[in-house]
CSV table of C-alpha atoms and ligand atoms in Angstrom, one decimal:
chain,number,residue,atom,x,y,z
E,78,UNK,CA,-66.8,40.9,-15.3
E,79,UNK,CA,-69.0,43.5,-16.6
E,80,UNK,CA,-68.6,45.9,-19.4
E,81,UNK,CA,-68.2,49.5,-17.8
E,82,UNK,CA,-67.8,51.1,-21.5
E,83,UNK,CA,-66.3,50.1,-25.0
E,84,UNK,CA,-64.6,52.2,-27.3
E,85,UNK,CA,-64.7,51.5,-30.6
E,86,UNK,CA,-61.6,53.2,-32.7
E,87,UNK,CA,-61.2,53.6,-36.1
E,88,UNK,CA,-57.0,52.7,-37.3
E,89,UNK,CA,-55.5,53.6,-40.6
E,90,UNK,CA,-52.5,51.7,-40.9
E,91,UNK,CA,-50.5,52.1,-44.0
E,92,UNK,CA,-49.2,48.8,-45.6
E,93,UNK,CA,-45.2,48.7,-46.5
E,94,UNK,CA,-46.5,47.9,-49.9
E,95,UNK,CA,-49.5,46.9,-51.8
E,96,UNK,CA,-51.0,43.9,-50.8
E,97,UNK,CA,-53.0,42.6,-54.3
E,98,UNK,CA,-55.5,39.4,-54.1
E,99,UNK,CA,-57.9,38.2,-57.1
E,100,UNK,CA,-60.6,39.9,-55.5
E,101,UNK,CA,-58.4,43.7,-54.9
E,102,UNK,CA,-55.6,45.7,-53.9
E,103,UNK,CA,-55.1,46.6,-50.2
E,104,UNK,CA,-53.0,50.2,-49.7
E,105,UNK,CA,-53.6,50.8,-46.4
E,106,UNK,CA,-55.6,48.4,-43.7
E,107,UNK,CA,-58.4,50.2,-42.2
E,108,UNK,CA,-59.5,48.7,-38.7
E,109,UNK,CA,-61.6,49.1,-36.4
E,110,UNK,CA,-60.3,48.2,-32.8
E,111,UNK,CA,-62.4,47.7,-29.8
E,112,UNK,CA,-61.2,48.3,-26.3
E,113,UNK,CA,-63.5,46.6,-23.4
E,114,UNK,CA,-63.5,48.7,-20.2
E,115,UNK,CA,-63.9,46.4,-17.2
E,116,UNK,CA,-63.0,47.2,-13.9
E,117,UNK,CA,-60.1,49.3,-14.3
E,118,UNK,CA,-59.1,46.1,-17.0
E,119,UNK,CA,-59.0,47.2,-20.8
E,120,UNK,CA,-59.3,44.6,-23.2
E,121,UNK,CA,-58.3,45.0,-26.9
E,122,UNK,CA,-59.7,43.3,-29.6
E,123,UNK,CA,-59.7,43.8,-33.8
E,124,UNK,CA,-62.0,43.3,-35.9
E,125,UNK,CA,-60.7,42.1,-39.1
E,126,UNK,CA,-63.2,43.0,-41.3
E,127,UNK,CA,-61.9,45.1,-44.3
E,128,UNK,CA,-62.9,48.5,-45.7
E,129,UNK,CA,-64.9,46.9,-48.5
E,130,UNK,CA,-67.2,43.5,-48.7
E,131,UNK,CA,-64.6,41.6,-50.9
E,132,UNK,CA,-63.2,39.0,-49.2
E,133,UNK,CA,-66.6,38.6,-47.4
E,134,UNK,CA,-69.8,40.3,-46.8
E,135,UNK,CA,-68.3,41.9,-44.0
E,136,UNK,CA,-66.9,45.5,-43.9
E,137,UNK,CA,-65.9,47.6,-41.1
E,138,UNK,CA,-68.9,50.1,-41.2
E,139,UNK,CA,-70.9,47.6,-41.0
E,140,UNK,CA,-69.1,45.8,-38.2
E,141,UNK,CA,-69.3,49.1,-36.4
E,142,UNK,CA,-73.0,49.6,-36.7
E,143,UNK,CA,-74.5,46.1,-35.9
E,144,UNK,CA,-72.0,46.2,-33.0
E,145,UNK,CA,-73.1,49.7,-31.4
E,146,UNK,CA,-76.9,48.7,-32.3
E,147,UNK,CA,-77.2,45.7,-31.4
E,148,UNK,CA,-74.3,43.3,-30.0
E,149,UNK,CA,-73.1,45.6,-27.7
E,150,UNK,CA,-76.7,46.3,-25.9
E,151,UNK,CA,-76.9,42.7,-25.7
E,152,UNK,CA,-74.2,42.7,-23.6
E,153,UNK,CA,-74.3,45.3,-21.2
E,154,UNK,CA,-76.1,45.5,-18.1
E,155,UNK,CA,-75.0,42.1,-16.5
E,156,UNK,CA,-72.2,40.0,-15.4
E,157,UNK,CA,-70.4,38.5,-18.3
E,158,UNK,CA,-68.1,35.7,-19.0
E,159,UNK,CA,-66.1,35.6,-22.9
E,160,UNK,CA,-67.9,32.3,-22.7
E,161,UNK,CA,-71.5,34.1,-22.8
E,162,UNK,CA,-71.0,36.0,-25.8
E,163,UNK,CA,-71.3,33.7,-28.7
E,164,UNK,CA,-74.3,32.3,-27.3
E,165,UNK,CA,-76.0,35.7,-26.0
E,166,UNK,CA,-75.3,37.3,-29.7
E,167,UNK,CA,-76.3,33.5,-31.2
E,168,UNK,CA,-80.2,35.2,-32.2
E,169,UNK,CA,-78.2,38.3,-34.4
E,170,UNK,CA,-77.5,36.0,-37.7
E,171,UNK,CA,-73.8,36.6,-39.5
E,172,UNK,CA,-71.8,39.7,-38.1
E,173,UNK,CA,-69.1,36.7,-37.3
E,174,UNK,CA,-66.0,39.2,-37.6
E,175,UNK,CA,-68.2,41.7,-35.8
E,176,UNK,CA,-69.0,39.2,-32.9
E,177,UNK,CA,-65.1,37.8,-32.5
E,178,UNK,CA,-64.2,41.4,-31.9
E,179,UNK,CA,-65.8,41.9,-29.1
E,180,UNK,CA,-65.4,38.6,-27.5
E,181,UNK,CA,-61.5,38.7,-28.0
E,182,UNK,CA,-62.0,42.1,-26.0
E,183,UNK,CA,-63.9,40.7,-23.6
E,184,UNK,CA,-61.7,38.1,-23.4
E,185,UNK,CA,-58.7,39.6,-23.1
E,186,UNK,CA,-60.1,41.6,-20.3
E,187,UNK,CA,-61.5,39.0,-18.3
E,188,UNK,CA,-58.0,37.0,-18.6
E,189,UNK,CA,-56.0,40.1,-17.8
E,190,UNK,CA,-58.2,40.4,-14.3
E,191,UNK,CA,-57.4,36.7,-13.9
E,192,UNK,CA,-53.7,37.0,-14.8
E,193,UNK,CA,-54.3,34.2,-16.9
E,194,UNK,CA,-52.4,33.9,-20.7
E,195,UNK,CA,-54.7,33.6,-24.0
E,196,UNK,CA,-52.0,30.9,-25.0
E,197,UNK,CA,-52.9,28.7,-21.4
E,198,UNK,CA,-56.1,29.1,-21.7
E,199,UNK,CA,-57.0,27.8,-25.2
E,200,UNK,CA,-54.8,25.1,-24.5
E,201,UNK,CA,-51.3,26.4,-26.5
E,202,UNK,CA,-48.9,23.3,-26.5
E,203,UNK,CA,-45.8,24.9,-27.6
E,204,UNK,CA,-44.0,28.9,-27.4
E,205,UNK,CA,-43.2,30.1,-30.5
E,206,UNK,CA,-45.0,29.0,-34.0
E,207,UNK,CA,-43.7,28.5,-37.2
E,208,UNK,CA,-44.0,31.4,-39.8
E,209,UNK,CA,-45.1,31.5,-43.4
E,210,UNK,CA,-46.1,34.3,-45.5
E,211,UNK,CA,-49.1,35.3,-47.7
E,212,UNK,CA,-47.3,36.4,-51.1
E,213,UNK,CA,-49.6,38.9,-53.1
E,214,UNK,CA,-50.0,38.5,-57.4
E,215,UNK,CA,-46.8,40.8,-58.7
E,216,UNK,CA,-46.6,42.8,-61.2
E,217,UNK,CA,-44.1,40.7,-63.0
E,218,UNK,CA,-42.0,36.8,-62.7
E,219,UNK,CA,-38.6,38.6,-61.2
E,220,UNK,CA,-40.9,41.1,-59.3
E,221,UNK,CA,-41.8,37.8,-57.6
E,222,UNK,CA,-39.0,35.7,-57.2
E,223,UNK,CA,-37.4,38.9,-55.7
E,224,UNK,CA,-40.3,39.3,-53.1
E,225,UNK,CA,-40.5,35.7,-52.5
E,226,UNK,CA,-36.3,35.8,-52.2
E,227,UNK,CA,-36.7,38.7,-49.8
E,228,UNK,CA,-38.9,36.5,-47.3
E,229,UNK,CA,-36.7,33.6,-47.4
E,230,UNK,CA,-33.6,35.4,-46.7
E,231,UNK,CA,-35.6,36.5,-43.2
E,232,UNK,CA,-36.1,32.9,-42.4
E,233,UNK,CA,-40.0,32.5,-43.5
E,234,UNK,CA,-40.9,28.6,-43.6
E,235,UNK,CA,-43.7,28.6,-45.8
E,236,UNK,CA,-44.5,30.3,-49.1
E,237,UNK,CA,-47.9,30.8,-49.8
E,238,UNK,CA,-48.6,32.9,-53.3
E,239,UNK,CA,-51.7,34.5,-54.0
E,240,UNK,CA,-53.1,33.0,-57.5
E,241,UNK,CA,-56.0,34.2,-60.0
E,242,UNK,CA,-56.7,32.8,-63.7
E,243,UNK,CA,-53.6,34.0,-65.7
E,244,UNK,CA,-51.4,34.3,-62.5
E,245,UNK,CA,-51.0,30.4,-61.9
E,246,UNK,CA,-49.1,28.0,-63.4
E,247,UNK,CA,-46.4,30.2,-64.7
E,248,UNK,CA,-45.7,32.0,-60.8
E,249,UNK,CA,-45.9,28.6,-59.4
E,250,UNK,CA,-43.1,27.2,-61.9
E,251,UNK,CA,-41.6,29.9,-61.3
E,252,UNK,CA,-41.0,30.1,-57.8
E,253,UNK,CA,-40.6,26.1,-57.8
E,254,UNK,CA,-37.7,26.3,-60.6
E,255,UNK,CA,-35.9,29.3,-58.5
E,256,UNK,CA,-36.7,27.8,-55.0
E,257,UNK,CA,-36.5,24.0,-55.3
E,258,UNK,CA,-38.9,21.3,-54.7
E,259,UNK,CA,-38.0,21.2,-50.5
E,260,UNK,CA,-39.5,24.9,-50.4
E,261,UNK,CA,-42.6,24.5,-48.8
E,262,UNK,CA,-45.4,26.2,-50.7
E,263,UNK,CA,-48.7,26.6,-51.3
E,264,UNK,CA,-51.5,29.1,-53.4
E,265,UNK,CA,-54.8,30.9,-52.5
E,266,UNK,CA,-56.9,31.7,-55.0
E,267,UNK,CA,-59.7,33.6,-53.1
E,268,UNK,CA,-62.6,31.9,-54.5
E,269,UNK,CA,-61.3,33.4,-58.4
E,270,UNK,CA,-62.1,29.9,-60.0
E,271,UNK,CA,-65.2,27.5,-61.4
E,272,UNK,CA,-65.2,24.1,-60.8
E,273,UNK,CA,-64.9,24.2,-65.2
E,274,UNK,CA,-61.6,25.2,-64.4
E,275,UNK,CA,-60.4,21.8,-63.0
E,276,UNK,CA,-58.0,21.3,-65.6
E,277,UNK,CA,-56.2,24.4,-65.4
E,278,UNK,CA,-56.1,23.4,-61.5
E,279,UNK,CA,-54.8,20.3,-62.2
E,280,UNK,CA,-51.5,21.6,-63.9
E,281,UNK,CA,-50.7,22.6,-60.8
E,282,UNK,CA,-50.1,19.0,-59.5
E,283,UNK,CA,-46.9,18.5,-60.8
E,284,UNK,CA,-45.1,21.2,-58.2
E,285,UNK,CA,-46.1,19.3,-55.0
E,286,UNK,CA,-48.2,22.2,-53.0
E,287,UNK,CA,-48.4,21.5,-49.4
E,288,UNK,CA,-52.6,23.0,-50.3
E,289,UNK,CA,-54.8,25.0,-52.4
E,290,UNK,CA,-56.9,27.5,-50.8
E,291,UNK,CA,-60.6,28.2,-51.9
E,292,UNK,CA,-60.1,28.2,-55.3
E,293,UNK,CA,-64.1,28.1,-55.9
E,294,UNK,CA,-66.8,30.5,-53.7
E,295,UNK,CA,-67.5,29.8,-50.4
E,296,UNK,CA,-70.9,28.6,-50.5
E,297,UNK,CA,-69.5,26.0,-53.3
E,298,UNK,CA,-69.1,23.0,-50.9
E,299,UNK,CA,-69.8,20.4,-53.6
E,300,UNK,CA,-67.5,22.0,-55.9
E,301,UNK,CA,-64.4,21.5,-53.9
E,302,UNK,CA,-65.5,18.0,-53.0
E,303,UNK,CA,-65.5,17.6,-56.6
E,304,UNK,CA,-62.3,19.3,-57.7
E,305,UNK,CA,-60.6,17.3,-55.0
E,306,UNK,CA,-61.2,14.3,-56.5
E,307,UNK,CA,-59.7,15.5,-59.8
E,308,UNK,CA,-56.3,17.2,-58.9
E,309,UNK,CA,-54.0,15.6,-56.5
E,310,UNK,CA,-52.8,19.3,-54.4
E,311,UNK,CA,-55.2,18.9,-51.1
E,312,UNK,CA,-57.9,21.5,-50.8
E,313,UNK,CA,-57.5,23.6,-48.2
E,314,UNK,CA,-60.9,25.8,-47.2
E,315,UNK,CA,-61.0,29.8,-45.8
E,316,UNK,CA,-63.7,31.5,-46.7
E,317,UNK,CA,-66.3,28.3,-46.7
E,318,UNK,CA,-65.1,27.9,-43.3
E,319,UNK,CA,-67.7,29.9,-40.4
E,320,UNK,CA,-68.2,27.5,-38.0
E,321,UNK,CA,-67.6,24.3,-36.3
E,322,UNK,CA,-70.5,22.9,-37.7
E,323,UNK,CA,-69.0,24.3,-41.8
E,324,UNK,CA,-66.0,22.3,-41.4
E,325,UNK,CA,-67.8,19.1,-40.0
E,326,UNK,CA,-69.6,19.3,-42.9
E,327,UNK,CA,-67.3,19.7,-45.2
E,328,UNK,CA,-65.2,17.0,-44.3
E,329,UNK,CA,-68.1,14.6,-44.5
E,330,UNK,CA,-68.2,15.6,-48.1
E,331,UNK,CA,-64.9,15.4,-48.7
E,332,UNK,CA,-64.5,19.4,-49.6
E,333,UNK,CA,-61.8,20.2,-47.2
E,334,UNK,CA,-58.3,18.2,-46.7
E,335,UNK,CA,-56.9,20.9,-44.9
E,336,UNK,CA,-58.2,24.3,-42.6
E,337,UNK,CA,-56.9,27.7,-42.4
E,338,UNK,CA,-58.9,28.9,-39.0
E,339,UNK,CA,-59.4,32.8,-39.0
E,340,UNK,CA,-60.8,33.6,-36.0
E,341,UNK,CA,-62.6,36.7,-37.3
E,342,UNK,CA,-64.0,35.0,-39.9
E,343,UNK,CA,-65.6,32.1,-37.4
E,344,UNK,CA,-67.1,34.4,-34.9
E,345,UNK,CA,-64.0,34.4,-32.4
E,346,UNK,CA,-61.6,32.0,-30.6
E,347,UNK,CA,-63.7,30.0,-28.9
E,348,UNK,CA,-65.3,28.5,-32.3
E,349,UNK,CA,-61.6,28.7,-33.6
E,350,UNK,CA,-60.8,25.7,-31.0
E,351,UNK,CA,-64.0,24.0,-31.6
E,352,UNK,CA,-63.1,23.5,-35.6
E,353,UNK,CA,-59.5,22.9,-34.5
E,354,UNK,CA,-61.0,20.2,-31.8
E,355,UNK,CA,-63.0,19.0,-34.9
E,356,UNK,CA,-60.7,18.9,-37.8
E,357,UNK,CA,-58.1,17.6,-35.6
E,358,UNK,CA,-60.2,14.8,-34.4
E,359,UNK,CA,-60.6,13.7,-38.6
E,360,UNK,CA,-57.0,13.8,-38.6
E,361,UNK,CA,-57.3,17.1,-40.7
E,362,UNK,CA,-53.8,19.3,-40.4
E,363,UNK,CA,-55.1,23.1,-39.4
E,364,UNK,CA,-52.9,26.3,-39.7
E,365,UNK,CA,-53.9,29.9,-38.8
E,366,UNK,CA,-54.8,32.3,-41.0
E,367,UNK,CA,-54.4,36.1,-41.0
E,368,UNK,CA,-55.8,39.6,-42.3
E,369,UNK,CA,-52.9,41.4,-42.1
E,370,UNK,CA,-53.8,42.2,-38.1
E,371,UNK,CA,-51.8,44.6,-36.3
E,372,UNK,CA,-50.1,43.1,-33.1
E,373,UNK,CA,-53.5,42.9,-31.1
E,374,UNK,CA,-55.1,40.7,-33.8
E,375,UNK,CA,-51.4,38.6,-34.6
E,376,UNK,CA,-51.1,38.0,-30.7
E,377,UNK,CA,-54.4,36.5,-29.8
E,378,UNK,CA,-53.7,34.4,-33.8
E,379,UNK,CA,-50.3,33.7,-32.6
E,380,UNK,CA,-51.8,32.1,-29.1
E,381,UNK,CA,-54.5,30.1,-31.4
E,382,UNK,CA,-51.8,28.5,-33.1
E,383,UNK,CA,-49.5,27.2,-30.4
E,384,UNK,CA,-52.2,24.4,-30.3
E,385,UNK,CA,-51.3,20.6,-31.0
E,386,UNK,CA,-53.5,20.8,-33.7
E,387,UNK,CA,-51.5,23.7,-36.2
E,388,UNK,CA,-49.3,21.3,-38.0
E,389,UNK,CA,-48.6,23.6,-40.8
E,390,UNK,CA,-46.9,27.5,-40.7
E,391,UNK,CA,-49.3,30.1,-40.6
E,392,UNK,CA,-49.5,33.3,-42.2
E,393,UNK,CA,-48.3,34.7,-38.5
E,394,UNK,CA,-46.0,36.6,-40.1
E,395,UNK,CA,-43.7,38.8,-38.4
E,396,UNK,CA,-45.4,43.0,-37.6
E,397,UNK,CA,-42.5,44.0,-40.2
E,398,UNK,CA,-44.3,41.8,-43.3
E,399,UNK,CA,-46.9,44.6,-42.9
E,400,UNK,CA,-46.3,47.8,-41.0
E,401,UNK,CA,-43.2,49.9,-41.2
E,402,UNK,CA,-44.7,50.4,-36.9
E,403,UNK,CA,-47.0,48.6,-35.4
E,404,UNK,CA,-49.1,49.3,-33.0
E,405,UNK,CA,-48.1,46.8,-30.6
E,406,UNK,CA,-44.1,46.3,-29.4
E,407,UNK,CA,-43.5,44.2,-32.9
E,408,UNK,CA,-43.7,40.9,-33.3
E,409,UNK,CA,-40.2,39.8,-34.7
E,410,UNK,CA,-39.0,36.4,-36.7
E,411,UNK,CA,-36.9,34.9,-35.2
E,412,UNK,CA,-35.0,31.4,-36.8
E,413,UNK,CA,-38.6,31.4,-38.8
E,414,UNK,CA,-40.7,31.7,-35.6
E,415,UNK,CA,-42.7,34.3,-33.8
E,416,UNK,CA,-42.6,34.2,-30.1
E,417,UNK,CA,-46.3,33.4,-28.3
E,418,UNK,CA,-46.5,35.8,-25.8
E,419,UNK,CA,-47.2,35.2,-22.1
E,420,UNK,CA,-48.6,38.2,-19.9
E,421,UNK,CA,-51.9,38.4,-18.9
E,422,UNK,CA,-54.4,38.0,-21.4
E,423,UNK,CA,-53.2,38.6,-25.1
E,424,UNK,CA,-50.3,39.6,-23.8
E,425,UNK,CA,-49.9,42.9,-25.4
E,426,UNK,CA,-51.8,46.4,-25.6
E,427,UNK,CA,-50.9,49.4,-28.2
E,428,UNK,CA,-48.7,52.2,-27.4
E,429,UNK,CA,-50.7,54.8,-26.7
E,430,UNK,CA,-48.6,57.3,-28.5
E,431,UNK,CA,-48.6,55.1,-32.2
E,432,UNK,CA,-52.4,53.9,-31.5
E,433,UNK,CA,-53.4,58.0,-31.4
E,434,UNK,CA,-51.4,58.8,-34.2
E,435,UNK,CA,-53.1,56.1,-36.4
E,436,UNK,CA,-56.4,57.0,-34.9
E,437,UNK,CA,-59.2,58.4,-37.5
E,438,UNK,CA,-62.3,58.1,-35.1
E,439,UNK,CA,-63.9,56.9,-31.4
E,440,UNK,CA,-66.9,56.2,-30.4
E,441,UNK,CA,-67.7,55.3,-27.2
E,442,UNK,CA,-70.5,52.9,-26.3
E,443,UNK,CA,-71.5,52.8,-22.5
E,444,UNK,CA,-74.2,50.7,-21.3
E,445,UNK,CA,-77.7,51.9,-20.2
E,446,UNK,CA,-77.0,55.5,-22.1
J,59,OSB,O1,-57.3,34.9,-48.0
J,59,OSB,O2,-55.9,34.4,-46.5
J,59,OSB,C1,-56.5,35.3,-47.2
J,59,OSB,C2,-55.3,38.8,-46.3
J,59,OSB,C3,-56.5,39.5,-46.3
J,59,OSB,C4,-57.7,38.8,-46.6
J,59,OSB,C5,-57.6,37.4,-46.9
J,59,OSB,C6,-56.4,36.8,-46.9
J,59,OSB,C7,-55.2,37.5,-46.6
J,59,OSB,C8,-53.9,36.9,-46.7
J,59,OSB,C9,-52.8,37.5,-45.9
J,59,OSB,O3,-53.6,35.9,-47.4
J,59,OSB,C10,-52.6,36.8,-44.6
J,59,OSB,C11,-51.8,37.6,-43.6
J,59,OSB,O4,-50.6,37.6,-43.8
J,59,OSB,O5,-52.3,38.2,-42.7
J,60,MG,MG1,-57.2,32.8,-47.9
């Protein structure tokens, strides 16, 4: 294929209710959505960077920018496989959420002309994935435990709350004393800890956690190897996580038990598969994460974690967890799973009435202008 012209569109989607992490509070989700133009194909793909740098460095201006000044001139001009992306944009350092837009785009594009499925092509083993969902810090015990109560009563499998230092122990408990010890469930603590903390941490051990998420910063490698050796709930690593070559790493040193793979965050789906193909191969249990995507980023995540190797739910939750409307048709729970879907390339495209509605800006990049 070749890229005729991208559009790069800026989305306001407002969120059903707050979503609140240790590191902010989300109100809305402001994303920037690419659409590939190739031979009378479009292919969609989100970036899920956020509004501000606090999950990572990324943010969506920026993704914008170093994608109309650079990864996008890098690309046009020339016949192009999703295969050559990653290595053509391999000299621009970081920008991973940046570069796994466009490639899902171009992805999705060059699957759609082939009528092939996302799902076959990475290698999807199974139709319909099991659901958890991401629980945000409340603003009190029974706000929780109604929340949480709320996504059981759908049919979510997997509980995973969002921790920070004061919001631990006691949610946990909590949730684990109203629940029951079969509930599978798990914490994130978006890097908000110190490997001092390990203590604290280890109080946590008596509730039986599937995982822990980054409790300590990314770049802290030896600091989850560490802490792993002195609380018994497995460490599971996001953030840390950019590459196949992180998570090798990682495992060698005994960091990282257990994987949440964000595309974004890795640069796209094709090093998604590779750390799957990795962890997997260590016997590591791998699950798909999420950033709150509308249906063109849950569909391609959703196709990701039909492989063998996502043991564990994901937080692929149903569109309804997030958006009152999606963009997409929504994605719907159903018995605690989400459907993969099966056209041509993701599968899905936004409706062009709800996608112009929600749109705040375009900009259109077309090669050799
Ligand atoms: O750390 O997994 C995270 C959302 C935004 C940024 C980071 C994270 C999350 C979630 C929600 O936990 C996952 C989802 O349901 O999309
Ligand atoms: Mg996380």
């Amino acid at each position: 294929m070749r890229i005729d012209a991208v559009e790069l569109r800026q989305v306001r989607m407002p969120l059903k209710s707050p979503f609140r992490t240790s590191f902010g509070s989300e109100y809305d989700r402001s994303i920037l959505l690419l659409a590939v133009h190739s031979g009378g194909a479009v292919g969609w793909g989100e970036c899920v960077a956020m509004s501000d740098p606090l999950y990572s460095s990324e943010y969506r201006d920026a993704a914008t920018d170093v994608l109309l000044r650079f990864l996008l001139p890098a690309l046009a001009d020339r016949e192009l496989r999703a295969t050559d992306v990653g290595p053509l944009l391999e000299r621009f350092r970081g920008h991973r959420m940046a570069k796994a837009a466009i490639e899902a785009a171009v992805l999705d594009a060059e699957l759609q002309l082939r009528g092939e499925s996302l799902a076959g092509y990475l290698g999807a083993t199974t139709d319909r994935v099991a659901a958890g969902v991401s629980v945000g810090i409340a603003d009190s015990i029974p706000a929780l435990l109604q929340e949480v109560g709320g996504y059981l009563d759908s049919g979510y499998r997997r509980i995973k709350l969002k921790i920070q230092p004061g919001w631990d122990v006691e949610p946990v408990a909590a949730v684990r004393r109203e629940f029951g010890a079969e509930l599978p469930l798990q914490v994130d603590a978006n890097t908000a800890y110190r490997l001092s903390d390990a203590r604290q941490l280890a109080r946590l051990d008596e509730f039986d956690l599937l995982l822990i998420e980054q409790p300590l910063p990314e770049e802290d490698l030896l600091g989850h190897a560490r802490l792993a050796e002195q609380i018994s709930t497995p460490v599971c690593l996001d953030e840390s996580i950019t590459s196949a070559e992180s998570v090798a790493q990682a495992i060698t040193l005994g960091a990282c038990e257990v994987v949440n793979i964000k595309p974004g965050r890795v640069g796209g789906y094709l090093e998604a598969r590779r750390i799957h193909d990795v962890a997997s191969a260590h016997g590591l249990p791998v699950w798909c994460g999420g950033m709150l995507e509308t249906g063109i980023g849950r569909a391609a995540n959703l196709a990701l974690a039909a492989l063998p190797g996502f043991v564990l739910p994901g937080d692929t939750s149903a569109s309804d967890r997030y958006y009152a409307e999606d963009l997409t048709e929504p994605f719907v729970l159903e018995d605690g799973y989400v459907r993969v879907p099966t056209g041509p390339g993701i599968g899905v495209a936004p409706d062009p009435d709800r996608l112009s509605a929600r749109t705040e800006s375009v900009q259109t990049f077309t090669p050799g202008s």
